[in-house]
Short mmCIF file of C-alpha atoms and ligand atoms in Angstrom, two decimals:
data_model
loop_
_atom_site.label_atom_id
_atom_site.label_comp_id
_atom_site.label_asym_id
_atom_site.label_seq_id
_atom_site.Cartn_x
_atom_site.Cartn_y
_atom_site.Cartn_z
CA MET Z 1 -0.26 -0.02 0.38
CA ARG Z 2 1.47 3.48 -0.89
CA THR Z 3 1.77 5.63 1.52
CA GLY Z 4 2.28 8.91 -0.56
CA SER Z 5 1.91 12.25 1.25
CA PRO Z 6 -1.35 14.74 0.49
CA GLU Z 7 -0.30 16.92 -2.98
CA PRO Z 8 1.52 20.08 -1.75
CA SER Z 9 -1.87 22.10 -2.72
CA ALA Z 10 -3.50 20.33 -0.04
CA LEU Z 11 -0.70 21.05 2.78
CA HIS Z 12 -0.72 24.56 4.46
CA SER Z 13 0.34 25.69 7.18
CA ILE Z 14 -1.56 25.78 10.18
CA ALA Z 15 1.10 27.34 12.49
CA ARG Z 16 -1.52 30.12 13.87
CA LYS Z 17 -0.76 34.09 14.71
CA HIS Z 18 -2.35 34.81 17.89
CA GLU Z 19 -2.79 38.83 18.34
CA ASP Z 20 -0.33 39.51 20.43
CA GLY Z 21 2.47 38.13 17.87
CA ARG Z 22 2.59 34.84 19.57
CA MET Z 23 2.56 32.11 17.09
CA THR Z 24 1.21 28.89 17.96
CA THR Z 25 0.67 25.46 16.23
CA PRO Z 26 -2.15 23.01 18.48
CA THR Z 27 0.19 21.22 21.09
CA ASP Z 28 -1.15 17.86 20.31
CA GLY Z 29 2.15 16.76 19.57
CA ILE Z 30 2.20 15.10 16.09
CA GLY Z 31 -0.71 15.11 13.69
CA PRO Z 32 -3.02 11.93 13.25
CA LYS Z 33 -0.96 11.23 10.04
CA SER Z 34 2.30 11.39 11.20
CA ARG Z 35 1.16 9.24 14.21
CA ALA Z 36 -0.35 6.21 11.70
CA LEU Z 37 2.56 6.14 9.52
CA ASN Z 38 4.99 5.75 12.88
CA GLU Z 39 2.99 3.16 13.81
CA ILE Z 40 3.76 1.76 10.17
CA THR Z 41 7.46 1.89 10.29
CA ALA Z 42 7.40 0.90 14.05
CA ARG Z 43 6.64 -1.93 12.66
CA LEU Z 44 8.93 -2.08 9.37
CA PHE Z 45 12.26 -0.41 10.53
CA PRO Z 46 14.23 -0.70 13.77
CA GLY Z 47 12.62 2.48 16.00
CA GLY Z 48 10.43 2.73 12.80
CA VAL Z 49 13.67 4.98 11.63
CA SER Z 50 16.32 5.55 8.47
CA SER Z 51 18.78 6.70 11.05
CA PRO Z 52 18.55 6.67 14.51
CA VAL Z 53 19.27 10.12 15.97
CA ARG Z 54 15.57 10.45 13.61
CA ALA Z 55 13.84 8.54 16.28
CA PHE Z 56 13.55 11.62 19.06
CA ARG Z 57 14.84 9.58 21.40
CA GLY Z 58 16.88 12.19 22.90
CA VAL Z 59 13.69 14.62 23.38
CA GLY Z 60 11.05 12.19 24.31
CA GLY Z 61 7.75 12.24 21.91
CA GLU Z 62 7.62 11.27 18.11
CA PRO Z 63 8.41 12.70 15.05
CA PRO Z 64 6.40 14.42 12.73
CA VAL Z 65 6.25 12.40 9.30
CA ILE Z 66 7.87 14.87 6.96
CA ALA Z 67 6.00 15.46 3.39
CA SER Z 68 7.65 17.93 1.52
CA ALA Z 69 10.13 20.95 1.94
CA LYS Z 70 10.74 24.35 -0.04
CA GLY Z 71 12.81 27.03 1.27
CA ALA Z 72 13.73 26.92 5.06
CA LEU Z 73 10.58 25.25 5.50
CA LEU Z 74 9.26 21.79 6.13
CA THR Z 75 5.75 20.72 5.67
CA ASP Z 76 4.42 17.24 7.65
CA VAL Z 77 1.71 14.88 6.23
CA ASP Z 78 -0.85 16.79 8.58
CA GLY Z 79 -0.05 20.21 6.69
CA ARG Z 80 2.01 21.28 9.94
CA GLU Z 81 4.71 23.87 8.52
CA TYR Z 82 7.92 24.11 10.61
CA VAL Z 83 11.11 26.24 10.17
CA ASP Z 84 14.05 23.56 9.51
CA MET Z 85 16.59 23.80 12.00
CA ILE Z 86 18.03 20.44 10.64
CA GLY Z 87 19.10 21.00 6.77
CA ALA Z 88 19.12 17.40 6.64
CA TRP Z 89 21.78 17.13 9.11
CA GLY Z 90 24.33 19.51 7.00
CA PRO Z 91 23.74 19.23 3.40
CA MET Z 92 21.17 21.30 2.53
CA ILE Z 93 23.47 24.96 3.14
CA LEU Z 94 21.29 26.52 0.03
CA GLY Z 95 18.15 25.47 1.49
CA HIS Z 96 15.13 23.05 0.11
CA GLY Z 97 14.89 23.20 -3.93
CA HIS Z 98 17.21 25.83 -4.81
CA PRO Z 99 16.06 26.86 -8.70
CA GLU Z 100 19.65 25.74 -9.72
CA VAL Z 101 20.49 22.73 -7.91
CA GLU Z 102 17.15 21.17 -8.60
CA ASP Z 103 17.27 22.26 -12.50
CA ALA Z 104 20.32 20.79 -12.91
CA ILE Z 105 19.38 17.49 -10.95
CA ILE Z 106 16.04 17.19 -13.14
CA ALA Z 107 18.23 17.79 -16.47
CA ARG Z 108 20.79 14.73 -15.53
CA ILE Z 109 18.53 12.79 -14.37
CA LYS Z 110 17.25 12.67 -18.20
CA ARG Z 111 20.48 12.02 -19.24
CA GLY Z 112 20.31 8.47 -17.10
CA ILE Z 113 21.09 8.41 -13.84
CA MET Z 114 24.19 5.76 -13.43
CA THR Z 115 26.26 4.00 -15.65
CA GLY Z 116 29.05 2.69 -13.38
CA THR Z 117 31.50 4.13 -15.81
CA PRO Z 118 33.86 7.33 -15.98
CA SER Z 119 31.16 10.66 -16.01
CA PRO Z 120 32.24 14.11 -17.04
CA ASP Z 121 30.04 14.40 -13.66
CA GLU Z 122 32.65 13.19 -11.67
CA ALA Z 123 35.61 15.34 -13.36
CA ASP Z 124 33.58 18.41 -12.55
CA LEU Z 125 32.72 17.83 -9.45
CA GLY Z 126 36.46 16.85 -8.46
CA GLN Z 127 38.60 19.52 -9.91
CA LEU Z 128 36.01 21.86 -7.98
CA VAL Z 129 36.74 20.13 -4.29
CA VAL Z 130 40.30 20.20 -5.62
CA GLU Z 131 39.91 23.83 -6.09
CA MET Z 132 38.33 24.85 -3.08
CA LEU Z 133 40.81 23.18 -1.08
CA PRO Z 134 44.67 22.79 -1.92
CA ALA Z 135 45.25 20.47 0.74
CA VAL Z 136 43.61 18.39 -0.90
CA GLU Z 137 45.38 17.20 -3.99
CA ARG Z 138 43.61 14.05 -4.69
CA LEU Z 139 40.31 12.87 -3.65
CA ARG Z 140 38.20 9.62 -4.21
CA PHE Z 141 34.20 9.39 -4.10
CA VAL Z 142 32.74 7.28 -1.88
CA VAL Z 143 28.72 7.15 -1.27
CA SER Z 144 28.59 8.56 2.77
CA GLY Z 145 30.93 9.66 5.35
CA THR Z 146 30.83 6.38 7.27
CA GLU Z 147 32.22 5.36 3.92
CA ALA Z 148 34.53 8.69 3.90
CA CYS Z 149 35.88 7.47 7.43
CA MET Z 150 36.30 4.01 7.10
CA SER Z 151 38.40 4.25 4.20
CA ALA Z 152 41.01 7.13 5.26
CA LEU Z 153 41.55 4.94 7.71
CA ARG Z 154 42.39 1.93 5.66
CA LEU Z 155 44.33 4.04 3.71
CA ALA Z 156 46.18 5.53 7.00
CA ARG Z 157 47.05 2.03 8.25
CA GLY Z 158 47.88 0.20 4.71
CA ALA Z 159 50.32 3.64 4.27
CA THR Z 160 51.96 3.40 8.01
CA GLY Z 161 51.95 0.02 8.32
CA ARG Z 162 50.75 0.87 11.62
CA ASN Z 163 46.80 0.00 13.18
CA LYS Z 164 46.18 1.94 16.31
CA VAL Z 165 43.89 5.19 15.88
CA ILE Z 166 43.09 8.07 18.25
CA LYS Z 167 39.84 10.11 18.08
CA PHE Z 168 38.12 12.12 20.47
CA GLU Z 169 35.21 11.34 22.88
CA GLY Z 170 32.20 12.54 21.62
CA CYS Z 171 33.61 13.11 17.81
CA TYR Z 172 31.53 11.09 15.39
CA HIS Z 173 33.48 9.64 12.28
CA GLY Z 174 30.28 7.36 10.84
CA HIS Z 175 29.59 3.47 12.35
CA ALA Z 176 32.41 1.77 11.44
CA ASP Z 177 33.50 -0.88 13.55
CA ALA Z 178 37.04 1.23 14.61
CA PHE Z 179 35.69 4.13 15.37
CA LEU Z 180 32.48 3.12 17.64
CA ALA Z 181 35.17 2.63 20.83
CA SER Z 182 34.26 5.01 24.21
CA ALA Z 183 37.60 5.69 26.57
CA GLY Z 184 38.31 2.71 27.64
CA SER Z 185 39.70 2.37 31.91
CA GLY Z 186 41.48 4.97 31.88
CA ALA Z 187 40.45 6.79 28.77
CA LEU Z 188 44.30 7.26 27.77
CA THR Z 189 44.69 2.89 27.06
CA PHE Z 190 42.73 0.55 25.10
CA GLY Z 191 38.99 1.97 23.57
CA THR Z 192 35.87 -0.50 24.95
CA PRO Z 193 33.77 -1.21 22.16
CA ASP Z 194 30.66 1.08 21.90
CA SER Z 195 28.07 -0.75 20.25
CA PRO Z 196 27.47 -4.86 20.42
CA GLY Z 197 28.71 -6.31 17.57
CA VAL Z 198 32.55 -4.32 17.73
CA PRO Z 199 35.04 -7.28 18.43
CA PRO Z 200 37.03 -6.42 21.37
CA ASP Z 201 40.44 -6.41 19.54
CA VAL Z 202 39.00 -3.61 17.15
CA ALA Z 203 38.05 -1.55 19.38
CA ARG Z 204 41.12 -2.38 20.98
CA ASP Z 205 43.41 -0.12 18.25
CA THR Z 206 41.18 2.69 19.01
CA ILE Z 207 42.27 5.10 22.11
CA VAL Z 208 39.83 7.63 22.84
CA VAL Z 209 41.17 10.99 24.42
CA PRO Z 210 39.05 14.49 25.78
CA TYR Z 211 38.36 16.88 22.74
CA ASN Z 212 40.74 20.03 23.38
CA ASP Z 213 42.78 17.91 25.65
CA LEU Z 214 46.23 18.31 23.92
CA GLU Z 215 48.08 16.56 26.96
CA ALA Z 216 45.79 13.94 26.65
CA VAL Z 217 46.74 13.34 22.68
CA LYS Z 218 50.82 13.63 23.72
CA THR Z 219 50.52 10.50 26.37
CA ALA Z 220 48.25 8.76 23.98
CA PHE Z 221 51.27 8.96 21.18
CA ALA Z 222 54.02 8.55 24.28
CA GLU Z 223 52.20 5.30 25.61
CA ASN Z 224 51.47 3.60 21.87
CA ALA Z 225 54.70 4.78 20.32
CA GLY Z 226 55.20 4.13 16.92
CA GLU Z 227 51.67 2.09 16.89
CA VAL Z 228 49.42 5.22 15.78
CA ALA Z 229 48.40 5.07 12.12
CA ALA Z 230 46.53 8.24 12.53
CA LEU Z 231 44.29 10.67 14.40
CA PHE Z 232 40.99 11.67 13.39
CA VAL Z 233 39.29 15.16 14.47
CA GLU Z 234 36.31 16.83 13.63
CA PRO Z 235 37.69 20.48 13.58
CA VAL Z 236 34.79 22.13 15.17
CA THR Z 237 32.13 19.43 16.80
CA GLY Z 238 28.97 19.05 15.75
CA ASN Z 239 28.21 14.91 17.45
CA MET Z 240 28.59 16.41 20.87
CA GLY Z 241 26.35 19.87 19.74
CA LEU Z 242 28.34 22.69 18.54
CA ILE Z 243 31.85 22.88 20.34
CA GLU Z 244 34.83 24.87 18.84
CA PRO Z 245 38.88 24.02 18.85
CA GLY Z 246 40.97 25.90 21.55
CA GLU Z 247 43.52 28.25 20.87
CA GLY Z 248 46.29 26.46 19.39
CA PHE Z 249 44.15 22.75 19.88
CA LEU Z 250 44.60 22.37 15.71
CA ALA Z 251 47.83 23.64 15.44
CA GLY Z 252 48.73 21.12 18.11
CA LEU Z 253 47.71 18.22 16.85
CA ARG Z 254 49.30 19.32 13.29
CA SER Z 255 52.52 19.49 14.87
CA VAL Z 256 52.55 16.18 17.41
CA CYS Z 257 51.25 14.52 14.51
CA ASP Z 258 54.45 15.34 12.24
CA GLU Z 259 56.65 14.40 15.64
CA GLN Z 260 55.40 10.90 15.86
CA GLY Z 261 54.81 10.18 12.54
CA ALA Z 262 51.15 9.60 12.42
CA LEU Z 263 48.43 11.26 9.95
CA LEU Z 264 46.34 14.08 10.90
CA VAL Z 265 42.60 13.18 9.38
CA PHE Z 266 40.10 16.01 9.79
CA ASP Z 267 36.57 14.85 9.52
CA GLU Z 268 35.12 17.26 7.47
CA VAL Z 269 31.78 15.28 6.60
CA MET Z 270 29.93 18.20 8.85
CA THR Z 271 32.39 21.23 8.48
CA GLY Z 272 33.18 21.09 4.82
CA PHE Z 273 32.11 23.86 2.94
CA ARG Z 274 29.89 24.32 5.77
CA VAL Z 275 31.93 26.61 8.51
CA HIS Z 276 33.76 28.13 5.74
CA ARG Z 277 33.97 27.70 2.02
CA GLY Z 278 37.20 25.97 2.02
CA GLY Z 279 36.04 23.74 5.75
CA ALA Z 280 37.83 23.95 9.24
CA GLN Z 281 41.11 24.11 7.52
CA ALA Z 282 40.63 27.03 5.33
CA LEU Z 283 39.12 28.98 8.95
CA TYR Z 284 41.91 27.69 10.99
CA GLY Z 285 44.91 27.69 8.47
CA ILE Z 286 45.91 23.99 8.95
CA LYS Z 287 46.56 21.36 6.59
CA PRO Z 288 46.09 17.73 7.26
CA ASP Z 289 47.10 14.66 5.42
CA LEU Z 290 43.63 13.57 4.47
CA THR Z 291 40.05 15.30 4.91
CA THR Z 292 36.65 13.60 4.81
CA PHE Z 293 33.72 15.20 3.24
CA GLY Z 294 29.94 14.36 3.31
CA LYS Z 295 26.56 16.31 2.95
CA VAL Z 296 27.38 19.29 1.64
CA ILE Z 297 29.19 17.57 -0.83
CA GLY Z 298 26.47 16.32 -2.36
CA GLY Z 299 24.07 18.57 -1.89
CA GLY Z 300 21.66 16.24 -0.30
CA LEU Z 301 22.08 13.49 -2.40
CA PRO Z 302 24.57 10.35 -1.48
CA VAL Z 303 28.04 11.61 -1.43
CA GLY Z 304 30.85 11.37 0.42
CA ALA Z 305 35.00 11.41 -0.13
CA TYR Z 306 38.10 10.79 1.29
CA GLY Z 307 40.90 12.63 0.03
CA GLY Z 308 44.72 14.70 0.51
CA ARG Z 309 48.35 13.84 -0.48
CA SER Z 310 49.03 12.65 -4.01
CA ASP Z 311 51.64 10.00 -2.07
CA LEU Z 312 49.07 8.53 -0.27
CA MET Z 313 45.97 8.34 -2.14
CA ALA Z 314 48.36 6.91 -5.28
CA GLN Z 315 47.92 3.97 -2.43
CA ILE Z 316 44.59 3.20 -3.07
CA ALA Z 317 43.48 0.31 -6.15
CA PRO Z 318 43.65 0.66 -8.93
CA GLU Z 319 46.64 2.41 -8.27
CA GLY Z 320 47.66 1.51 -5.23
CA ALA Z 321 47.30 -1.79 -3.07
CA ILE Z 322 45.51 -0.88 -0.74
CA TYR Z 323 42.00 -1.53 -1.95
CA GLN Z 324 38.22 0.46 -1.30
CA ALA Z 325 35.55 0.37 -4.11
CA GLY Z 326 31.72 1.20 -4.70
CA THR Z 327 28.50 0.66 -6.83
CA LEU Z 328 27.16 3.58 -6.79
CA ALA Z 329 30.24 5.86 -6.52
CA GLY Z 330 30.77 8.87 -8.57
CA SER Z 331 27.14 8.80 -9.13
CA PRO Z 332 26.20 11.24 -11.84
CA VAL Z 333 23.25 13.23 -10.35
CA ALA Z 334 25.26 13.01 -7.19
CA MET Z 335 28.14 14.70 -8.89
CA THR Z 336 25.62 17.12 -10.24
CA ALA Z 337 24.31 18.10 -7.00
CA GLY Z 338 27.19 18.81 -5.86
CA TYR Z 339 28.73 20.75 -7.87
CA GLN Z 340 25.85 22.94 -8.04
CA THR Z 341 25.19 23.43 -4.56
CA LEU Z 342 28.98 24.41 -4.57
CA SER Z 343 28.84 26.49 -7.31
CA VAL Z 344 26.35 28.82 -5.54
CA LEU Z 345 28.01 28.72 -2.69
CA ARG Z 346 31.42 29.79 -3.90
CA ARG Z 347 29.83 33.19 -5.22
CA GLU Z 348 30.80 36.38 -2.95
CA GLY Z 349 28.43 36.70 -0.76
CA VAL Z 350 26.54 33.60 -0.50
CA PHE Z 351 28.54 32.06 2.31
CA GLU Z 352 28.49 35.44 4.17
CA GLN Z 353 25.01 35.46 4.11
CA ILE Z 354 24.49 32.63 5.84
CA ALA Z 355 27.24 32.61 7.91
CA ALA Z 356 25.64 36.31 9.31
CA THR Z 357 22.83 34.51 9.48
CA ALA Z 358 23.78 31.93 12.08
CA ALA Z 359 25.63 34.77 14.26
CA ARG Z 360 22.56 36.90 14.19
CA LEU Z 361 20.45 33.97 15.33
CA ALA Z 362 23.05 32.49 18.27
CA ALA Z 363 23.40 35.55 20.16
CA ALA Z 364 19.84 36.82 19.24
CA LEU Z 365 18.43 33.00 21.17
CA ALA Z 366 20.85 33.20 23.64
CA ASP Z 367 20.16 37.01 24.96
CA GLU Z 368 16.11 36.60 24.57
CA ALA Z 369 16.81 33.66 27.36
CA ARG Z 370 19.50 35.51 29.64
CA ALA Z 371 17.19 38.39 29.53
CA ALA Z 372 13.97 35.42 30.88
CA GLY Z 373 16.22 34.54 33.04
CA VAL Z 374 17.35 31.73 31.52
CA PRO Z 375 21.35 30.49 31.58
CA ALA Z 376 22.26 30.30 27.79
CA THR Z 377 25.02 30.64 25.20
CA GLY Z 378 24.28 30.88 21.53
CA LEU Z 379 27.70 30.13 19.38
CA SER Z 380 27.92 29.78 15.37
CA VAL Z 381 30.87 28.82 13.18
CA GLY Z 382 30.34 30.00 9.50
CA GLY Z 383 26.74 28.42 8.63
CA MET Z 384 26.18 26.05 12.37
CA MET Z 385 25.33 26.53 15.18
CA GLY Z 386 24.16 26.15 18.78
CA LEU Z 387 22.57 26.78 21.83
CA TRP Z 388 23.80 25.31 24.94
CA PHE Z 389 21.57 25.85 28.33
CA ALA Z 390 24.56 26.89 30.05
CA ASP Z 391 26.76 29.92 31.49
CA SER Z 392 29.59 29.35 29.06
CA ALA Z 393 30.12 27.22 26.02
CA PRO Z 394 31.21 23.47 26.88
CA SER Z 395 34.90 22.51 25.41
CA ASN Z 396 34.80 18.77 25.83
CA LEU Z 397 31.92 15.62 26.02
CA ALA Z 398 32.03 15.87 29.88
CA GLU Z 399 31.18 19.95 29.91
CA ALA Z 400 28.24 18.80 27.11
CA GLN Z 401 27.30 16.57 29.09
CA ALA Z 402 27.07 19.02 32.62
CA THR Z 403 24.46 21.52 30.21
CA ASP Z 404 21.10 21.61 31.55
CA LEU Z 405 19.82 18.29 28.90
CA GLU Z 406 16.34 18.00 30.45
CA ARG Z 407 15.67 21.71 29.87
CA PHE Z 408 16.93 21.00 26.09
CA ARG Z 409 14.61 18.43 25.92
CA ARG Z 410 11.72 20.62 26.75
CA TYR Z 411 13.17 23.54 24.84
CA HIS Z 412 12.34 20.93 21.52
CA GLY Z 413 8.76 19.62 22.37
CA LEU Z 414 7.89 23.41 22.80
CA MET Z 415 9.63 25.15 19.66
CA LEU Z 416 8.50 21.97 18.06
CA ASP Z 417 4.76 23.05 18.93
CA ARG Z 418 5.98 26.48 17.52
CA GLY Z 419 6.47 25.49 14.17
CA VAL Z 420 10.50 25.07 14.55
CA HIS Z 421 12.05 22.06 14.54
CA LEU Z 422 15.28 21.91 16.17
CA PRO Z 423 17.71 18.73 15.88
CA PRO Z 424 16.32 16.35 18.52
CA SER Z 425 19.11 15.93 20.19
CA PRO Z 426 21.36 18.53 22.95
CA PHE Z 427 24.39 16.55 20.73
CA GLU Z 428 23.56 18.02 17.82
CA ALA Z 429 24.71 20.89 15.82
CA TRP Z 430 21.54 23.45 14.63
CA PHE Z 431 21.98 23.82 10.58
CA VAL Z 432 21.39 27.45 8.74
CA SER Z 433 20.74 27.75 5.25
CA LEU Z 434 20.36 30.57 2.65
CA ALA Z 435 16.81 30.29 2.38
CA HIS Z 436 16.97 31.41 6.31
CA ASP Z 437 15.72 35.35 5.42
CA GLU Z 438 14.89 37.76 7.87
CA ALA Z 439 11.45 36.43 7.80
CA ILE Z 440 11.97 32.98 8.77
CA VAL Z 441 14.75 34.27 12.17
CA ASP Z 442 11.89 36.52 13.00
CA ARG Z 443 9.65 33.40 12.97
CA ILE Z 444 12.15 31.48 15.23
CA LEU Z 445 12.56 34.66 17.76
CA THR Z 446 8.78 34.84 18.30
CA ALA Z 447 8.68 31.20 18.83
CA HIS Z 448 11.95 31.00 21.33
CA ARG Z 449 9.79 34.40 22.88
CA ASP Z 450 6.88 32.27 23.38
CA ALA Z 451 9.04 28.84 24.08
CA LEU Z 452 11.06 30.61 27.35
CA SER Z 453 7.08 31.63 28.62
CA ALA Z 454 6.54 28.14 28.97
CA LEU Z 455 10.48 26.29 29.52
P1 KE4 J 1 26.97 9.47 6.77
O1 KE4 J 1 27.56 7.63 7.49
O2 KE4 J 1 26.28 9.70 8.37
O3 KE4 J 1 26.60 10.12 5.72
O4 KE4 J 1 28.54 10.53 8.28
C1 KE4 J 1 28.79 9.83 9.15
C2 KE4 J 1 29.45 11.01 9.77
C3 KE4 J 1 31.21 11.43 9.99
N1 KE4 J 1 31.49 12.32 10.43
C4 KE4 J 1 30.62 14.04 10.92
C5 KE4 J 1 31.33 14.42 11.99
C6 KE4 J 1 29.38 13.53 10.61
O5 KE4 J 1 28.85 14.55 11.78
C7 KE4 J 1 28.69 12.40 10.11
C8 KE4 J 1 27.31 12.34 9.56
N2 KE4 J 1 26.34 13.03 11.34
C9 KE4 J 1 24.98 12.59 11.57
C10 KE4 J 1 24.77 13.99 12.26
N3 KE4 J 1 25.01 14.10 13.83
C11 KE4 J 1 24.31 12.18 10.60
C12 KE4 J 1 22.93 12.09 10.94
C13 KE4 J 1 22.36 10.93 11.28
O6 KE4 J 1 23.18 9.41 11.55
O7 KE4 J 1 21.45 10.52 10.92
#
């Protein structure tokens, strides 16, 4: 039975504006059609979702089922409209249905969807990426950030002949076994599996240290001298909420990796083209040995990539012996979505507008919360932002966990009821797009003021 969504014409916003300017939608949670679909998908999929975070386990309640998206707005199957602060977890930096991207995708589909052969489209996107990020001398396309990070780790291990990898607590590099390890006893010794199904021997090669703790990194290297193939870092984190690198942290990682003969891998799946046109490596002026990509690079279609130094990439099959492959890698339609997205993004003023909106919104949300007596800190880096219910921004996972998580959970529901769809977890960044204009920002602030009064 097809559960098709209602025709767009049948969808309408029921976000209502009261006389005093308050904007509310019915506070009965989600609508009946979402509820009915959630019952169907609960039987079909684990958690009723295609990816865990979408299940609202981090905030409680049930997710609205989204039927369509346009600009900065989502519309659910009951016709309820929401301002979108998830942005598909990063990719939709130009907003939903940007005309140039949409038209290019449709035109490419009509020339064929997938051939499993070289295509002009992968050459176009590859050249654009290399142009925008000089540290990426060569690259390989894959279809997700997980695949990009998994492949980069195999390359690092093959190129160095070492097995161990250092990562940071709270940083997420996709769901490959090696990255699903949490700090083992003493944090600086062996990793322990973060998930059933990860063999202890695999987790054992993963060393997990606190973010922004350069001394802990140096100790980890000292305790595993000559054994660390690579250090993976989210240069600005988004997977424990938005946390910025401390002064000198990234430069320190570069130095210690050079001293120890380990590869520095910037996981820019989220920060790539998001915190700066050239990614975090341009923003902070640090040259990683390898970079991983996802999200924005595909403009919403499945694209990941890993790339970096030519001498390393030359070791990847078929040029080298380190194997990695993929049926749908370099999909011409996905390449086109990514190429058009980056082409618009790199135009003068486009990125700056997105970043300015994120900065204004983060500051305004925090200022209004504090004025209402609610401790809050807002921050943004380029087009990603965060709002912490705390007097200051955390610098690592433990501090993030010490913020008022319960207040965030309540706030999330209040904002959803008022037509603003935040990421359903306090440990996720928020994403602003080119389509988040003044009217959208005002809509968010109106909902925010109303939510604060009920928080
Ligand atoms: P994917 O396999 O989900 O495309 O990428 C994994 C990944 C790798 N590295 C970083 C820095 C990432 O942020 C991600 C994926 N991010 C999550 C959001 N926190 C994707 C959302 C989801 O898992 O559904």
